[in-house]
């Protein structure tokens, strides 16, 4: 999947299996990434678990769990509650049944957004910098803080720059096959109005899987992050081409 | 229309939470059942068994004064004033935020 970290890094990773995304004294978010069906070796998130740790004063005991799996995005926590504590200190909102939920943890001013698009999940979180920084450098803190391990990363810029020229020669390359030509993918992603890293991700996903659900996933991910932090719009470059990558990796 | 999975989930929850959850237990398990049933509406439209189960659960929730949004209503509810939010349940740190996202393949 594609990861935008708390520290502004953008990565495309393999991370197959179970990985922690966020891990601190208040919260644990873990995802499971499975191979995408079909011929592609790509993986995507098929299971997501949020564990809100004990907080006696705000009515969570001994912990509170939310779990979503493909085709089961519940509108409640595991015990059937949708909110806990005084003035809904913790609240789960079902925005669209089976497709979109939000979890608000008010005593740590944190919002989590989970969507199911196609068979896979998108995840977004907004958390105070103080809490994020409390685990900085901790080797167990999760992908959102540390990014993906180096050996799990895919150089998506190189992939985007080089694969589109080699479509005819890729049959023997079983690692990452191209399911859609880059030019077609670019057209679809431009039309979807995704930009910058989300444009890269959109084109990458179409090229690797051919599944247009990932276009919507990239668009939703961008919209969610803008909703969580509207100021992000100011830092957008609105880039929808790969000239920079072609120049760097084209040869 | 696979309504049986909801019934099984309900029974499992009843057995697991037996004696653990206190007075809200019945409502919590019923609410979980109700949420599961709600999700089947598209597949079960017009299914008689589905409608029967849904009505049954709705009636039981009504009998137990269970709300559908996660709060058990009681006679004291109207009398109680709005509680003050405990200080520990509000965030007092700096309102500077970080963001993280995971999506796609």
Short mmCIF file of C-alpha atoms in Angstrom, two decimals:
data_model
loop_
_atom_site.label_atom_id
_atom_site.label_comp_id
_atom_site.label_asym_id
_atom_site.label_seq_id
_atom_site.Cartn_x
_atom_site.Cartn_y
_atom_site.Cartn_z
CA UNK A 1 0.00 0.00 0.00
CA UNK A 2 0.88 3.70 -0.11
CA UNK A 3 1.79 5.39 3.12
CA UNK A 4 1.96 9.05 4.05
CA UNK A 5 3.68 9.22 7.41
CA UNK A 6 3.24 11.60 10.33
CA UNK A 7 6.49 13.24 9.27
CA UNK A 8 5.50 13.99 5.69
CA UNK A 9 7.22 11.06 3.97
CA UNK A 10 5.44 9.35 1.09
CA UNK A 11 6.21 5.69 0.51
CA UNK A 12 4.96 2.70 -1.42
CA UNK A 13 5.58 -0.52 0.45
CA UNK A 14 5.12 -4.27 0.30
CA UNK A 15 4.48 -4.90 4.03
CA UNK A 16 2.57 -8.13 3.51
CA UNK A 17 0.97 -9.58 6.65
CA UNK A 18 0.24 -7.84 9.95
CA UNK A 19 1.90 -4.50 10.73
CA UNK A 20 1.34 -1.85 13.39
CA UNK A 21 0.47 1.55 11.97
CA UNK A 22 0.18 3.49 15.20
CA UNK A 23 1.41 2.30 18.56
CA UNK A 24 1.56 4.49 21.66
CA UNK A 25 0.28 4.49 25.23
CA UNK A 26 -3.24 5.46 24.11
CA UNK A 27 -3.79 3.61 20.92
CA UNK A 28 -2.83 0.67 18.74
CA UNK A 29 -3.81 0.46 15.08
CA UNK A 30 -2.80 -2.65 13.20
CA UNK A 31 -3.39 -3.61 9.58
CA UNK A 32 -3.12 -6.84 7.67
CA UNK A 33 -2.10 -6.57 4.03
CA UNK A 34 -2.91 -9.41 1.66
CA UNK A 35 -1.93 -10.01 -1.94
CA UNK A 36 -4.42 -8.44 -4.32
CA UNK A 37 -6.33 -11.09 -6.24
CA UNK A 38 -5.22 -11.66 -9.80
CA UNK A 39 -1.79 -11.89 -11.29
CA UNK A 40 -0.33 -8.89 -9.55
CA UNK A 41 2.08 -9.30 -6.63
CA UNK A 42 0.68 -6.14 -5.04
CA UNK A 43 -0.74 -6.19 -1.52
CA UNK A 44 -3.57 -4.15 -0.01
CA UNK A 45 -5.18 -3.77 3.40
CA UNK A 46 -7.86 -6.36 4.11
CA UNK A 47 -8.10 -6.12 7.88
CA UNK A 48 -7.81 -3.26 10.31
CA UNK A 49 -7.89 -3.31 14.10
CA UNK A 50 -8.07 -0.30 16.39
CA UNK A 51 -7.45 -0.88 20.09
CA UNK A 52 -8.07 2.10 22.38
CA UNK A 53 -6.24 1.41 25.59
CA UNK A 54 -7.68 1.61 29.07
CA UNK A 55 -8.73 5.02 30.33
CA UNK A 56 -10.66 4.66 33.55
CA UNK A 57 -11.87 8.25 33.69
CA UNK A 58 -13.26 8.21 30.20
CA UNK A 59 -15.04 4.90 30.61
CA UNK A 60 -12.93 2.46 28.72
CA UNK A 61 -12.25 -0.72 30.50
CA UNK A 62 -10.15 -2.75 30.08
CA UNK A 63 -9.78 -1.68 26.44
CA UNK A 64 -11.96 -0.87 23.49
CA UNK A 65 -11.66 -2.61 20.17
CA UNK A 66 -12.83 -1.92 16.65
CA UNK A 67 -12.18 -4.48 13.97
CA UNK A 68 -12.93 -4.36 10.27
CA UNK A 69 -12.34 -7.04 7.67
CA UNK A 70 -13.11 -7.11 3.97
CA UNK A 71 -16.89 -6.84 3.52
CA UNK A 72 -17.40 -6.28 7.25
CA UNK A 73 -16.93 -2.66 8.26
CA UNK A 74 -19.05 -2.57 11.43
CA UNK A 75 -20.87 0.54 12.59
CA UNK A 76 -20.04 -0.19 16.22
CA UNK A 77 -17.21 -1.30 18.46
CA UNK A 78 -16.80 -5.00 19.17
CA UNK A 79 -19.24 -4.88 22.10
CA UNK A 80 -21.98 -3.11 20.15
CA UNK A 81 -21.42 0.34 21.66
CA UNK A 82 -21.03 3.35 19.43
CA UNK A 83 -19.82 5.70 22.13
CA UNK A 84 -18.29 5.70 25.57
CA UNK A 85 -17.69 8.05 28.43
CA UNK A 86 -18.92 11.50 29.37
CA UNK A 87 -19.91 13.61 26.38
CA UNK A 88 -18.95 10.78 24.07
CA UNK A 89 -15.28 10.84 24.96
CA UNK A 90 -14.94 8.07 22.41
CA UNK A 91 -17.40 7.94 19.55
CA UNK A 92 -17.78 5.88 16.41
CA UNK A 93 -19.77 7.45 13.59
CA UNK A 94 -21.04 5.37 10.72
CA UNK A 95 -20.90 7.85 7.85
CA UNK A 96 -21.90 5.36 5.16
CA UNK A 97 -23.04 1.90 6.11
CA UNK A 98 -20.41 -0.72 5.41
CA UNK A 99 -18.19 1.81 3.62
CA UNK A 100 -17.06 4.66 5.82
CA UNK A 101 -16.65 5.10 9.58
CA UNK A 102 -14.98 7.70 11.76
CA UNK A 103 -13.67 7.20 15.28
CA UNK A 104 -13.23 10.25 17.50
CA UNK A 105 -11.15 9.93 20.67
CA UNK A 106 -11.74 13.30 22.22
CA UNK A 107 -9.40 13.11 25.24
CA UNK A 108 -6.46 12.79 22.86
CA UNK A 109 -8.02 14.97 20.12
CA UNK A 110 -7.60 12.16 17.63
CA UNK A 111 -9.72 11.30 14.61
CA UNK A 112 -9.49 8.05 12.66
CA UNK A 113 -11.15 7.58 9.27
CA UNK A 114 -11.64 4.10 7.81
CA UNK A 115 -13.18 3.38 4.40
CA UNK A 116 -13.70 0.21 2.45
CA UNK A 117 -13.30 0.76 -1.28
CA UNK A 118 -13.68 -2.32 -3.42
CA UNK A 119 -12.31 -5.12 -1.22
CA UNK A 120 -9.72 -3.03 0.60
CA UNK A 121 -9.42 -0.38 3.29
CA UNK A 122 -8.08 3.13 3.39
CA UNK A 123 -7.00 4.60 6.69
CA UNK A 124 -6.34 8.16 7.83
CA UNK A 125 -5.54 9.56 11.25
CA UNK A 126 -5.13 13.00 12.76
CA UNK A 127 -3.31 13.08 16.06
CA UNK A 128 -1.71 15.83 18.17
CA UNK A 129 1.97 16.36 17.46
CA UNK A 130 2.79 15.97 21.17
CA UNK A 131 1.41 12.44 21.19
CA UNK A 132 3.05 11.56 17.89
CA UNK A 133 6.40 12.83 19.15
CA UNK A 134 6.11 10.87 22.39
CA UNK A 135 7.04 7.71 20.48
CA UNK A 136 9.50 9.25 18.03
CA UNK A 137 12.50 6.98 17.55
CA UNK A 138 10.80 4.08 19.30
CA UNK A 139 11.45 0.99 17.18
CA UNK A 140 7.96 -0.33 18.01
CA UNK A 141 6.02 2.81 17.22
CA UNK A 142 4.48 1.74 13.90
CA UNK A 143 4.62 2.56 10.21
CA UNK A 144 2.98 5.99 10.57
CA UNK A 145 5.91 7.13 12.72
CA UNK A 146 8.89 5.24 11.34
CA UNK A 147 7.77 4.59 7.78
CA UNK A 148 8.16 1.19 6.17
CA UNK A 149 11.42 -0.70 6.74
CA UNK A 150 13.84 -0.02 3.89
CA UNK A 151 13.63 -3.57 2.52
CA UNK A 152 9.82 -3.31 2.31
CA UNK A 153 9.83 -0.16 0.19
CA UNK A 154 9.21 -0.04 -3.53
CA UNK A 155 10.82 2.72 -5.56
CA UNK A 156 7.54 3.80 -7.12
CA UNK A 157 9.15 6.75 -8.89
CA UNK A 158 11.52 4.43 -10.75
CA UNK A 159 8.69 1.99 -11.46
CA UNK A 160 6.55 4.76 -12.95
CA UNK A 161 9.42 6.09 -15.03
CA UNK A 162 10.74 2.83 -16.41
CA UNK A 163 7.87 0.34 -16.66
CA UNK A 164 5.85 2.25 -19.19
CA UNK A 165 8.58 1.80 -21.77
CA UNK A 166 8.93 -1.92 -21.27
CA UNK A 167 5.43 -3.27 -21.45
CA UNK A 168 6.26 -5.69 -24.24
CA UNK A 169 9.23 -7.10 -22.37
CA UNK A 170 7.58 -7.65 -19.06
CA UNK A 171 6.13 -11.10 -19.55
CA UNK A 172 9.21 -12.71 -18.13
CA UNK A 173 9.30 -10.33 -15.16
CA UNK A 174 7.09 -11.93 -12.53
CA UNK A 175 7.91 -9.43 -9.78
CA UNK A 176 5.63 -6.58 -10.81
CA UNK A 177 3.68 -6.95 -14.03
CA UNK A 178 2.02 -4.06 -15.79
CA UNK A 179 -1.72 -4.59 -16.09
CA UNK A 180 -2.46 -1.22 -17.69
CA UNK A 181 -0.23 1.06 -19.79
CA UNK A 182 0.94 4.15 -17.97
CA UNK A 183 -0.63 6.52 -20.46
CA UNK A 184 -4.09 4.99 -19.90
CA UNK A 185 -3.62 5.08 -16.14
CA UNK A 186 -2.49 8.71 -16.26
CA UNK A 187 -5.64 9.66 -18.15
CA UNK A 188 -7.90 7.97 -15.62
CA UNK A 189 -6.09 9.49 -12.66
CA UNK A 190 -6.07 13.00 -14.14
CA UNK A 191 -9.77 12.70 -14.71
CA UNK A 192 -10.21 11.66 -11.07
CA UNK A 193 -8.41 14.88 -10.07
CA UNK A 194 -5.83 13.29 -7.80
CA UNK A 195 -2.55 15.15 -7.53
CA UNK A 196 1.04 14.79 -6.35
CA UNK A 197 1.72 11.59 -4.38
CA UNK A 198 -1.90 10.56 -4.77
CA UNK A 199 -1.55 10.85 -8.54
CA UNK A 200 1.59 8.69 -8.41
CA UNK A 201 -0.22 6.13 -6.26
CA UNK A 202 -3.27 6.12 -8.48
CA UNK A 203 -1.20 5.47 -11.63
CA UNK A 204 0.98 2.90 -9.85
CA UNK A 205 -2.09 0.96 -8.66
CA UNK A 206 -3.73 0.97 -12.08
CA UNK A 207 -0.51 -0.14 -13.72
CA UNK A 208 0.02 -2.96 -11.21
CA UNK A 209 -3.58 -4.20 -10.88
CA UNK A 210 -5.78 -2.60 -13.53
CA UNK A 211 -8.40 -2.27 -10.78
CA UNK A 212 -10.14 1.12 -10.97
CA UNK A 213 -11.29 0.84 -7.35
CA UNK A 214 -7.80 1.99 -6.42
CA UNK A 215 -8.42 5.27 -8.26
CA UNK A 216 -11.30 5.95 -5.92
CA UNK A 217 -9.11 4.88 -2.99
CA UNK A 218 -6.47 7.45 -3.95
CA UNK A 219 -9.10 10.16 -4.37
CA UNK A 220 -10.74 9.32 -1.02
CA UNK A 221 -7.36 9.25 0.71
CA UNK A 222 -6.61 12.73 -0.63
CA UNK A 223 -10.04 14.04 0.35
CA UNK A 224 -9.76 12.54 3.84
CA UNK A 225 -6.38 14.12 4.48
CA UNK A 226 -7.67 17.50 3.25
CA UNK A 227 -10.68 17.15 5.53
CA UNK A 228 -8.44 16.35 8.49
CA UNK A 229 -6.08 19.21 7.67
CA UNK A 230 -7.47 21.78 5.18
CA UNK A 231 -4.15 23.66 5.23
CA UNK A 232 -2.63 20.81 3.19
CA UNK A 233 -4.27 22.35 0.13
CA UNK A 234 -1.81 25.25 0.38
CA UNK A 235 1.18 22.95 0.09
CA UNK A 236 -0.12 21.03 -2.92
CA UNK A 237 1.86 21.29 -6.13
CA UNK A 238 -1.07 19.93 -8.20
CA UNK A 239 1.38 17.82 -10.21
CA UNK A 240 -0.21 15.35 -12.62
CA UNK A 241 2.74 14.22 -14.71
CA UNK A 242 5.98 12.25 -14.34
CA UNK A 243 8.45 14.50 -16.13
CA UNK A 244 10.61 14.68 -13.02
CA UNK A 245 10.73 10.90 -12.61
CA UNK A 246 11.26 10.31 -16.34
CA UNK A 247 14.19 12.66 -16.27
CA UNK A 248 15.73 10.98 -13.23
CA UNK A 249 15.12 7.34 -14.13
CA UNK A 250 14.30 7.41 -17.83
CA UNK A 251 17.74 6.35 -18.92
CA UNK B 1 -29.88 -13.53 2.72
CA UNK B 2 -27.61 -14.84 5.41
CA UNK B 3 -29.39 -13.73 8.56
CA UNK B 4 -28.14 -16.77 10.50
CA UNK B 5 -24.67 -15.24 10.92
CA UNK B 6 -26.26 -12.42 12.91
CA UNK B 7 -28.05 -14.90 15.16
CA UNK B 8 -24.83 -16.82 15.69
CA UNK B 9 -22.94 -13.62 16.49
CA UNK B 10 -25.66 -12.70 18.98
CA UNK B 11 -25.53 -16.10 20.66
CA UNK B 12 -21.74 -16.02 20.80
CA UNK B 13 -21.78 -12.57 22.36
CA UNK B 14 -24.38 -13.67 24.90
CA UNK B 15 -22.28 -16.62 25.96
CA UNK B 16 -19.00 -14.69 26.04
CA UNK B 17 -20.36 -11.71 27.93
CA UNK B 18 -22.51 -13.65 30.31
CA UNK B 19 -22.07 -12.11 33.76
CA UNK B 20 -19.39 -9.68 32.66
CA UNK B 21 -21.12 -6.61 31.31
CA UNK B 22 -23.55 -5.59 34.08
CA UNK B 23 -27.04 -4.14 33.54
CA UNK B 24 -26.36 -2.92 29.97
CA UNK B 25 -25.43 -6.38 28.78
CA UNK B 26 -28.79 -7.19 27.22
CA UNK B 27 -28.85 -3.92 25.29
CA UNK B 28 -25.29 -4.26 24.09
CA UNK B 29 -25.82 -7.74 22.73
CA UNK B 30 -29.16 -6.77 21.18
CA UNK B 31 -27.61 -3.70 19.62
CA UNK B 32 -24.88 -5.78 18.06
CA UNK B 33 -27.59 -8.09 16.70
CA UNK B 34 -29.51 -5.07 15.39
CA UNK B 35 -26.45 -3.57 13.70
CA UNK B 36 -25.74 -6.89 12.01
CA UNK B 37 -29.35 -7.20 10.83
CA UNK B 38 -29.29 -3.66 9.44
CA UNK B 39 -26.31 -4.52 7.27
CA UNK B 40 -28.21 -7.39 5.64
CA UNK B 41 -31.05 -5.21 4.42
CA UNK B 42 -29.93 -5.14 0.81
CA UNK B 43 -29.50 -8.90 0.53
CA UNK B 44 -32.62 -9.69 2.52
CA UNK B 45 -35.16 -7.31 1.04
CA UNK B 46 -38.52 -9.07 1.02
CA UNK B 47 -37.28 -12.13 2.93
CA UNK B 48 -39.98 -13.14 5.42
CA UNK B 49 -37.55 -14.72 7.87
CA UNK B 50 -35.46 -11.55 7.83
CA UNK B 51 -38.47 -9.35 8.54
CA UNK B 52 -39.56 -11.63 11.39
CA UNK B 53 -36.13 -11.60 13.01
CA UNK B 54 -35.79 -7.85 12.58
CA UNK B 55 -39.17 -7.19 14.16
CA UNK B 56 -38.36 -9.59 16.99
CA UNK B 57 -35.08 -7.87 17.80
CA UNK B 58 -36.64 -4.43 17.53
CA UNK B 59 -39.39 -5.44 19.95
CA UNK B 60 -36.90 -6.87 22.41
CA UNK B 61 -34.86 -3.68 22.27
CA UNK B 62 -38.02 -1.71 22.98
CA UNK B 63 -38.95 -3.97 25.88
CA UNK B 64 -35.51 -3.43 27.40
CA UNK B 65 -35.48 0.33 26.75
CA UNK B 66 -32.40 -0.09 24.59
CA UNK B 67 -31.47 2.75 22.28
CA UNK B 68 -30.13 1.97 18.83
CA UNK B 69 -27.17 4.30 19.09
CA UNK B 70 -25.32 2.79 21.97
CA UNK B 71 -26.93 4.26 25.05
CA UNK B 72 -29.37 2.56 27.37
CA UNK B 73 -32.30 4.81 28.18
CA UNK B 74 -33.60 4.80 31.71
CA UNK B 75 -36.19 6.66 33.76
CA UNK B 76 -33.48 8.77 35.36
CA UNK B 77 -32.29 10.11 32.03
CA UNK B 78 -34.67 13.04 31.83
CA UNK B 79 -33.95 14.09 35.39
CA UNK B 80 -30.20 14.14 35.18
CA UNK B 81 -28.56 17.36 34.22
CA UNK B 82 -25.79 17.53 31.61
CA UNK B 83 -22.64 16.25 33.31
CA UNK B 84 -19.49 18.28 33.29
CA UNK B 85 -16.80 16.76 31.12
CA UNK B 86 -14.05 15.49 33.39
CA UNK B 87 -10.90 17.42 32.70
CA UNK B 88 -9.05 14.23 31.88
CA UNK B 89 -11.51 13.51 29.06
CA UNK B 90 -10.64 16.71 27.24
CA UNK B 91 -7.41 17.30 25.42
CA UNK B 92 -5.37 20.14 26.90
CA UNK B 93 -2.20 19.87 24.86
CA UNK B 94 -1.12 22.03 21.95
CA UNK B 95 -3.55 21.93 19.04
CA UNK B 96 -0.88 21.14 16.51
CA UNK B 97 -1.58 17.99 14.56
CA UNK B 98 0.14 15.34 12.48
CA UNK B 99 -1.50 13.12 9.89
CA UNK B 100 -0.93 9.66 8.55
CA UNK B 101 -2.67 7.73 5.82
CA UNK B 102 -2.55 4.27 4.26
CA UNK B 103 -4.37 3.35 1.07
CA UNK B 104 -4.21 1.54 -2.26
CA UNK B 105 -2.04 -1.41 -3.20
#
